[in-house]
Structures are given as structure tokens and as C-alpha cells.
Coordinates of C-alpha atoms in Angstrom, one line a residue:
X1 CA 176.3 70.8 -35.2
X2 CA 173.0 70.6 -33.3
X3 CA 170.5 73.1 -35.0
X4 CA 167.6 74.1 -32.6
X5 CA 164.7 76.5 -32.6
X6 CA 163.9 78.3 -29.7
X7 CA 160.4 80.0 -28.9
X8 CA 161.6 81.8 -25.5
X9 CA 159.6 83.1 -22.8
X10 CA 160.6 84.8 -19.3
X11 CA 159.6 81.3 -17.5
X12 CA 160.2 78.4 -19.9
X13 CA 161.0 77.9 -23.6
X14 CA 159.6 75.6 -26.5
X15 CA 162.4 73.9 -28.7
X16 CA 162.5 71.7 -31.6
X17 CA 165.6 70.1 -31.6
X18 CA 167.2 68.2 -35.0
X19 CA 169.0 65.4 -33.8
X20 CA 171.9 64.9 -36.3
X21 CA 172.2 61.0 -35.6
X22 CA 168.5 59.9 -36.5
X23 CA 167.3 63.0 -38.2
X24 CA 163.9 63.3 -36.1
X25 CA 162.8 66.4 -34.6
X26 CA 162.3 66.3 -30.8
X27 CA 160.0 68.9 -28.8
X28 CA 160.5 70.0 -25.5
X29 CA 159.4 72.6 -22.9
X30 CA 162.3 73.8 -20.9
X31 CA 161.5 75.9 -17.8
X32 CA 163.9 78.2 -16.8
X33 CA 163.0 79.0 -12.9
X34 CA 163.8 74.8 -12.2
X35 CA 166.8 75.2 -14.1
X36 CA 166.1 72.5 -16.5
X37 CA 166.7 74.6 -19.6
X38 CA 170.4 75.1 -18.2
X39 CA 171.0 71.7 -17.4
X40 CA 169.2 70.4 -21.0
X41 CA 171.9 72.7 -22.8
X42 CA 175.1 71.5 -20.6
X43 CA 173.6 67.6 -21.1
X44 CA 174.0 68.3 -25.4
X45 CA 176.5 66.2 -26.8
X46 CA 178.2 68.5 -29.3
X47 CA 178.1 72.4 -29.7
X48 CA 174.3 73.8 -31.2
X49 CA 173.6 76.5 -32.7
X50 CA 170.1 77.9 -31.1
X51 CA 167.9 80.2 -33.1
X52 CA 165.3 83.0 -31.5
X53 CA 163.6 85.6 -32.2
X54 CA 164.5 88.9 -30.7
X55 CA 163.3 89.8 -27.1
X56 CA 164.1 91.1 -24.2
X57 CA 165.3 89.4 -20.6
X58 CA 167.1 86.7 -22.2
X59 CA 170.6 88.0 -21.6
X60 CA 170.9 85.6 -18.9
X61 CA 170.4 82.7 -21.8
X62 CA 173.1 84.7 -24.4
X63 CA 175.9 84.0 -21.6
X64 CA 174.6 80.7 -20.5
X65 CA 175.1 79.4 -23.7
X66 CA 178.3 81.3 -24.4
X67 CA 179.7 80.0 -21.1
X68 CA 178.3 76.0 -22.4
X69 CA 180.2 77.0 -26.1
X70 CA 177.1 77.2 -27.9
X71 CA 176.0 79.5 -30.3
X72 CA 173.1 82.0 -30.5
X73 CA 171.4 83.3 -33.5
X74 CA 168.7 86.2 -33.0
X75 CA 166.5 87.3 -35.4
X76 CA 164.4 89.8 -36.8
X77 CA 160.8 89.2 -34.8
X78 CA 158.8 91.0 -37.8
X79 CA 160.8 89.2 -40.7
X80 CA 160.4 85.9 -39.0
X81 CA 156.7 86.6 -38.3
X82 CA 156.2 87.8 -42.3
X83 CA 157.3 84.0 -43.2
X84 CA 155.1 82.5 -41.3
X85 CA 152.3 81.3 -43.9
X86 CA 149.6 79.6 -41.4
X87 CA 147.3 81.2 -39.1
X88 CA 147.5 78.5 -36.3
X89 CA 150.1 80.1 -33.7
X90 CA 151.3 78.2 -30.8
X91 CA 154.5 77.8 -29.3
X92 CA 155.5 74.6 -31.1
X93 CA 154.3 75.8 -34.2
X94 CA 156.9 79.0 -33.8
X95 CA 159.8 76.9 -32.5
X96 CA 159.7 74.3 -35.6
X97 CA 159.5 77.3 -37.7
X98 CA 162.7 78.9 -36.4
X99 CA 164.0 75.4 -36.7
X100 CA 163.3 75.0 -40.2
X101 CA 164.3 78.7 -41.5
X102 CA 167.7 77.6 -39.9
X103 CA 168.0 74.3 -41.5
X104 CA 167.0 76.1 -44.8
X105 CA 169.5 79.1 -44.1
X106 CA 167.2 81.9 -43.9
X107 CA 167.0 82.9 -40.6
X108 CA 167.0 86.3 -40.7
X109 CA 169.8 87.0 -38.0
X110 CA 170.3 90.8 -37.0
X111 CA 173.3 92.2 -35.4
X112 CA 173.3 92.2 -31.2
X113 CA 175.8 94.6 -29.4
X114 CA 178.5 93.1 -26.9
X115 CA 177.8 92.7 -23.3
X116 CA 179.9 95.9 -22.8
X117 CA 177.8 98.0 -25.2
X118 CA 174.7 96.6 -23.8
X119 CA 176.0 98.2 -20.0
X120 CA 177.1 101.5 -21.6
X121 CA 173.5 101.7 -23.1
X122 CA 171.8 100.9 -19.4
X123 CA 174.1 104.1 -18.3
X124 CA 172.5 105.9 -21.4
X125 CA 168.6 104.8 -20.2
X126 CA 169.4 105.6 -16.4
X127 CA 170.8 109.0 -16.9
X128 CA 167.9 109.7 -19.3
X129 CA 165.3 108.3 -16.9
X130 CA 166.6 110.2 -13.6
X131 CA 166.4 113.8 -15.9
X132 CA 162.8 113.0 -16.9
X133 CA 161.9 112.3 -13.3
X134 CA 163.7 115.5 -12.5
X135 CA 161.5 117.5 -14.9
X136 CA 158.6 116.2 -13.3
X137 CA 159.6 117.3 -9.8
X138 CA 160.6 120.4 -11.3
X139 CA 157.2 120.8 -13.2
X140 CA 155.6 119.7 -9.9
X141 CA 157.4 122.4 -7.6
X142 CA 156.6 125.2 -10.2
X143 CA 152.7 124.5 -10.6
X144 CA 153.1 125.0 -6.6
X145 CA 154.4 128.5 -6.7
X146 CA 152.5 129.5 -9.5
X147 CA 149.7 128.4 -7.2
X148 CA 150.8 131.1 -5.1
X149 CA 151.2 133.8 -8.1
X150 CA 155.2 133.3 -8.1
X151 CA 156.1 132.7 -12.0
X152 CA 159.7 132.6 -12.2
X153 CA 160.4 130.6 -15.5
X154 CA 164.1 129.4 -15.6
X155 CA 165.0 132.0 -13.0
X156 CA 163.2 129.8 -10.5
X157 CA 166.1 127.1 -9.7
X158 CA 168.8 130.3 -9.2
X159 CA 169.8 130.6 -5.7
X160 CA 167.1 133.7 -5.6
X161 CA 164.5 131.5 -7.2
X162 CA 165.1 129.2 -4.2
X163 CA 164.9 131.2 -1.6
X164 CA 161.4 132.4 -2.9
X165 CA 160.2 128.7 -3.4
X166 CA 161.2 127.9 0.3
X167 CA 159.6 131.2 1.6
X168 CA 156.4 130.7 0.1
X169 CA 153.5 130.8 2.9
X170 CA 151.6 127.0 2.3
X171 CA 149.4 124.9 4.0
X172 CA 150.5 121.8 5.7
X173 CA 150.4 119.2 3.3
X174 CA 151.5 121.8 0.4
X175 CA 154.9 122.6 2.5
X176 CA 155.6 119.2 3.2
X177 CA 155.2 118.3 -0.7
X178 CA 157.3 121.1 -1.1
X179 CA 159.7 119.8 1.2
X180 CA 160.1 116.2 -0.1
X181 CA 160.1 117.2 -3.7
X182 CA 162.7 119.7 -3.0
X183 CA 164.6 117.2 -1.3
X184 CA 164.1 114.8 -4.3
X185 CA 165.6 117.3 -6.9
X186 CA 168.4 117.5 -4.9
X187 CA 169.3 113.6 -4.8
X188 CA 168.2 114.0 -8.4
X189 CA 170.2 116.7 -9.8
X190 CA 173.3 114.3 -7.5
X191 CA 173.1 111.5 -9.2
X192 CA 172.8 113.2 -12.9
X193 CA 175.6 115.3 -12.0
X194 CA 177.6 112.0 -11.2
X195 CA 176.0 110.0 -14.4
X196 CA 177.2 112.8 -16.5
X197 CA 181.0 112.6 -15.6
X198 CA 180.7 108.5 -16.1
X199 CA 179.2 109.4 -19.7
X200 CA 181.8 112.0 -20.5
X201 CA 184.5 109.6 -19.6
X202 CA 183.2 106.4 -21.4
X203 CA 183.0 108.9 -24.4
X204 CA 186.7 109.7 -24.4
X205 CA 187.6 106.5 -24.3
X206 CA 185.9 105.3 -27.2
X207 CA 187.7 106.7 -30.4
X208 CA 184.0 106.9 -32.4
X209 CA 182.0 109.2 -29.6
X210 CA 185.7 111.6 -29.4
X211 CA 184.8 111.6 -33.4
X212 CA 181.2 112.6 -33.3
X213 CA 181.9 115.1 -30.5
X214 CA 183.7 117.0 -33.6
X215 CA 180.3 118.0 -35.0
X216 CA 178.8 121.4 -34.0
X217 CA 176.2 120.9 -31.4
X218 CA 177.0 117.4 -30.8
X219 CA 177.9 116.3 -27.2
X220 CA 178.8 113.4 -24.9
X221 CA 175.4 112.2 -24.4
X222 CA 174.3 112.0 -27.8
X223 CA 178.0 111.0 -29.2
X224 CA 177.8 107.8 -27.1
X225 CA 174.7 107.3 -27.9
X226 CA 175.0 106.7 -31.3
X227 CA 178.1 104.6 -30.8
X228 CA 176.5 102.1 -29.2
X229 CA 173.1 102.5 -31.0
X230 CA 174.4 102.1 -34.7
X231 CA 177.5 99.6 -33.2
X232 CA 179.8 99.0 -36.5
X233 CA 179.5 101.2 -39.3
X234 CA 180.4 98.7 -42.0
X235 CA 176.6 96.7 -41.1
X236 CA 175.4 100.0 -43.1
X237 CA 176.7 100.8 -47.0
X238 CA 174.7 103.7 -46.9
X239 CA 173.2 106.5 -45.1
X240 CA 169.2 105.6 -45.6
X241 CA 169.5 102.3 -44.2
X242 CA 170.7 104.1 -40.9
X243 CA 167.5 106.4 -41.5
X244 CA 165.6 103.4 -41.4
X245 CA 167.4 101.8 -38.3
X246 CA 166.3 104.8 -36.1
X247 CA 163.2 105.2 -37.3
X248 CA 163.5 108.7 -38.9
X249 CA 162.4 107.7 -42.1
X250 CA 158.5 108.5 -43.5
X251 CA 156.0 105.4 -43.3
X252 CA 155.0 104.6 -46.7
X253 CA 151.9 103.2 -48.7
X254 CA 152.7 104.1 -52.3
X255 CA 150.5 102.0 -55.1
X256 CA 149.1 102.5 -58.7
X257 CA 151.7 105.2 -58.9
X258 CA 150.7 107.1 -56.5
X259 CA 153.1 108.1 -53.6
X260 CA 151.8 108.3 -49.8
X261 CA 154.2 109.2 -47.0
X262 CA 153.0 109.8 -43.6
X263 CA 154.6 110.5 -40.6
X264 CA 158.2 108.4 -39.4
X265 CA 158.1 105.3 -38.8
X266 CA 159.7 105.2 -35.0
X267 CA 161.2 102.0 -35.2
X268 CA 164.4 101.5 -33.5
X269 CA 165.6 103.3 -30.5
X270 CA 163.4 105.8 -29.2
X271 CA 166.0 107.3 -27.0
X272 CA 168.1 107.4 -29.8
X273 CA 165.8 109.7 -31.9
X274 CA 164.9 111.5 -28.6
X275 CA 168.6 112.9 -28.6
X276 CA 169.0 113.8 -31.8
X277 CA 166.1 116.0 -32.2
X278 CA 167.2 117.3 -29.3
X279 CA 170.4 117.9 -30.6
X280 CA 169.1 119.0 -33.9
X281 CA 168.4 122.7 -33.2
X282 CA 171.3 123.4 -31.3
X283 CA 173.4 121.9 -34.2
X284 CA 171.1 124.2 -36.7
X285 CA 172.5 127.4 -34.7
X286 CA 176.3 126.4 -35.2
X287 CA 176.1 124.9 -38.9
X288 CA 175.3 127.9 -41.1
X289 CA 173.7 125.5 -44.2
X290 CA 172.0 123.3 -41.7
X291 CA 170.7 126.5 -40.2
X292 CA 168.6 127.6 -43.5
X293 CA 167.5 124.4 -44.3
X294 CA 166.0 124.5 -40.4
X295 CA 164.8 127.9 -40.9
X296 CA 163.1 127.3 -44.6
X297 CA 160.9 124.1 -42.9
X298 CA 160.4 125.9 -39.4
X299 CA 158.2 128.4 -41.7
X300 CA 157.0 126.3 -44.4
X301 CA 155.7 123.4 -41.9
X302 CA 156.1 124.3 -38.3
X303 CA 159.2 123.6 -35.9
X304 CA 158.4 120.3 -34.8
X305 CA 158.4 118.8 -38.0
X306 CA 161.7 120.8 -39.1
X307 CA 163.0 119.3 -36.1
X308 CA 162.9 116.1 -36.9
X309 CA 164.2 116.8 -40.4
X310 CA 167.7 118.6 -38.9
X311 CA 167.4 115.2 -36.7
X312 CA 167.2 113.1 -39.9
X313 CA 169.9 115.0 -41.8
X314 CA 172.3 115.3 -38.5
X315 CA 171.9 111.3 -38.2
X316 CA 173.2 111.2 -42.0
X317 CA 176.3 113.4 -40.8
X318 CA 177.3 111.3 -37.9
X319 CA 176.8 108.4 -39.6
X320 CA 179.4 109.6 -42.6
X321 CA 182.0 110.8 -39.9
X322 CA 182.2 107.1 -38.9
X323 CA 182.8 106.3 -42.3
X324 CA 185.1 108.2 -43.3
X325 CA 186.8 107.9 -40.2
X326 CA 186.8 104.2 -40.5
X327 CA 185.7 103.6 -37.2
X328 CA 184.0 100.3 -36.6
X329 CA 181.5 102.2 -34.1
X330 CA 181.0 100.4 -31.0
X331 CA 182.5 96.6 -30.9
X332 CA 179.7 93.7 -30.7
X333 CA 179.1 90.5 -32.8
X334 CA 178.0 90.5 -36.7
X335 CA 174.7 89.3 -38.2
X336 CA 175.7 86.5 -40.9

């Protein structure tokens, strides 16, 4: 097999090639926009196996090479970074790196989710883009009638609410702000509404978000979410590596026995985490033991941070239901 390491970039890519024949490595810069780097791959004269480092905007590269019967290894940026000993970086230094952490088999290859996942996670991102945007306009039209002493809290996007928005005596400009925002919230709250029943649905159909949906406080969104996020439970033996993965768990800088934690680490998904501290302290009111511990935190160090903790401890939970359940998550390739 032809081993290769690949420095890629959006416009063109740095390999060093091993040829298996003569046993020299060859350097090349591929650019992709000419479509050289497609037509060096198809031109190989046996399968390869191509190592990278993890990135985005490269999932047009994943299926070329799929569709050429190649095979592509990512791997952990940091951990590849951490092995690099010299401090000259340039992009043939970093590709005959890669190259020779595969030759020497420690590439340190992570898991990447199937093309499938990857979709159902751009359904995720949309949804959860389109309701911030929403709060914005929302946030926008209500600092407009406050402006004009109205203060109507939640009660303000009620049919009543409404009707005082729209009656509201403003200038030019101000009413025709009001106007297009209004207008915007509408298309807005549209296109969520229609977001949501495609999320529901993909949720049913995937046995591991109908079992998360069993926990207390736990819905669609979230369930989903976390299928696609962790992928197959049997990557983790244990509950703090899943910690870790999302980024819940303290930072740490503990030395000469003493012990220093600070705040999480927020590595991982940050939509991910976003949902289940959302999710937390509506799961606190329905679990009666995950209500106390809530409660005990909220007063001993403030909400946010007992937040985050329910987060923390509801991630453990949904990660065990997949275990004992024994379902694989969401399907994708393995890290070897």
C-alpha cells in the first residue's frame, strides 16, 4: 500500500509520498482549484492510505478518495502537533511528519462520523442558528417598544402583545424597522417550526435518540444531538472520557501535589454543551436526586456554575443509557 502524508489546505495540499518500489520519498504540491490533486490520486498505481490532520472543508477530499478506493486516516491536530520536536514549521516539514508517524504506526487517528451523521449534524447547526437569529430580532423588536414604555416580557409575542407592537406610534425609519423585523420573525419562526418536525422525525428513526428521549427533561433536539455527537458508544469504556470529549471537564494544572482546577475545558462541540446546559435545569425539576444536587450548588456557588454541573452529570446519564442499551450510537467509521 502507498503510505502518504498529507498537509491540506482549502487551495492545494503538500504530500510526501513513499514510493514502495524504490523506497524514496517524493514531495509535491497539489492544488485543488486545477484539479491536479484529483487527477494525482486517480493516476496512483495501487490503493494509498493518506494521512491528515483534522480540519474542516475537506469533505470534498474524504469522498474523492473513497470514490478512487483509497483510504483516509484523520488525526488528532493537537496530538500530532505535541510530536512534533523542531521549531521550523512549513508545510513540507508537517507533511513528512504525518508521513513518518504513519510509517512508524502512530498516527494518532480519531474517529470521523458517516456522511449521513455529518448531514443530520448540519440540520442540528441550522435549526440552532435560525433560533439565535430569532432571539436577536426578538431582542431587537422589544428594545423598540420598551423605547416607547411598553414592557411586556414573554406576554409580548401573544396575539395581544402583537397587536400592541404593531400599534405603537413610531417615527419613519423606526416603523419600517419594525416592519421588516416583524416580517423576519415570521419567516423565522417558519422555517424553525419546519426544522423542528425534520428533527423530531430523524429522532424516531434512530433507535439511540428514541432511547435518550426516555430521560426526564430530555427531548428531540438534544437526544439527536448527542447521537450524532458521541457516534458509537463502545469508542468510550467509561463515562469521564465522554466528559472530556465535550468539554465539561475542569482544566487542570496540578504539580508538587498540589491540585488546581479551573474552569472546563470547552473542547469538543460547543453546540453540544450549549444543549445540555440547557437541558440541565429542566431535567433538575423532573429528577427528584438530580434536583438537590442542583439546588445544594445553585446556593453554594451560583446557578451558572450548578448548571453546568447538572450538564456534566446529565451527559454521564445519557451516555450509560447507550450502554446499557447497547446501542452503537450513531453509525460512522472507527479510529484504529
Amino acid at each position: 500500500m502507498i503510505i502518504i502524508g498529507c498537509d491540506f489546505h482549502t487551495r492545494f495540499q503538500q504530500i510526501a509520498m513513499l514510493e514502495p518500489e524504490t523506497g524514496e520519498v517524493v514531495e509535491r504540491r497539489l492544488e485543488h482549484a486545477s484539479g491536479e490533486a484529483q487527477a494525482f490520486y486517480a493516476a496512483l498505481s495501487g490503493p494509498a492510505r493518506v494521512g491528515m490532520e483534522a480540519t474542516g472543508y475537506a469533505h470534498w477530499f474524504e469522498a474523492m478518495l473513497a470514490e478512487q478506493g483509497h483510504e483516509l486516516w484523520v488525526g488528532n491536530a493537537a496530538e500530532i502537533r505535541a510530536a512534533m520536536v523542531r521549531k521550523q514549521k512549513t508545510d513540507s516539514r508537517d507533511a513528512g511528519h504525518l508521513l513518518d508517524l504513519l510509517l512508524r504506526d502512530q498516527f494518532p487517528r480519531i474517529w470521523i462520523p458517516s456522511p449521513s451523521d455529518r448531514d443530520v449534524r448540519q440540520l442540528l447547526r441550522h435549526r440552532h442558528k435560525l433560533v439565535c437569529l430569532r432571539t436577536s430580532v426578538m431582542n431587537q423588536l422589544h428594545a423598540l417598544a420598551m423605547g416607547q414604555g411598553l414592557c411586556r416580557k414573554a406576554k409580548m409575542w401573544t396575539r395581544a402583545g402583537r397587536k400592541e407592537l404593531d400599534g405603537l406610534a413610531l417615527g419613519p425609519w423606526a416603523s419600517r424597522r419594525r416592519q421588516e423585523l416583524l416580517e423576519m420573525l415570521d419567516r423565522l419562526n417558519s422555517s424553525i417550526e419546519e426544522l423542528d418536525k425534520a428533527v423530531i422525525q430523524e429522532a424516531k428513526n434512530r433507535p439511540a435518540a428514541v432511547r435518550l428521549m426516555e430521560h426526564s427533561g430530555v427531548g428531540p433536539v438534544t437526544a439527536l444531538a448527542f447521537a450524532v455527537t458521541i457516534g458509537p458508544v463502545s469508542r468510550f469504556r467509561k463515562s469521564k472520557p465522554v466528559v472530556s470529549y465535550l468539554g465539561l471537564n475542569p482544566q487542570e494544572h496540578s504539580s508538587g501535589g498540589k491540585q488546581r482546577l479551573g474552569s472546563i475545558s470547552k473542547q469538543g462541540s460547543s453546540l453540544m454543551r450549549f444543549l445540555l446546559v440547557e437541558a440541565a435545569p429542566t431535567a433538575s425539576r423532573m429528577d427528584e436526586e438530580l434536583k438537590r444536587d442542583y439546588q445544594r450548588l445553585k446556593f453554594r456557588r451560583g446557578s451558572s456554575l450548578a448548571k453546568v454541573a447538572m450538564a456534566r452529570k446529565l451527559a454521564v446519564r445519557l451516555y450509560w443509557k447507550l450502554r446499557e442499551a447497547g446501542q452503537p450510537g450513531a453509525a460512522g467509521s472507527h479510529a484504529g
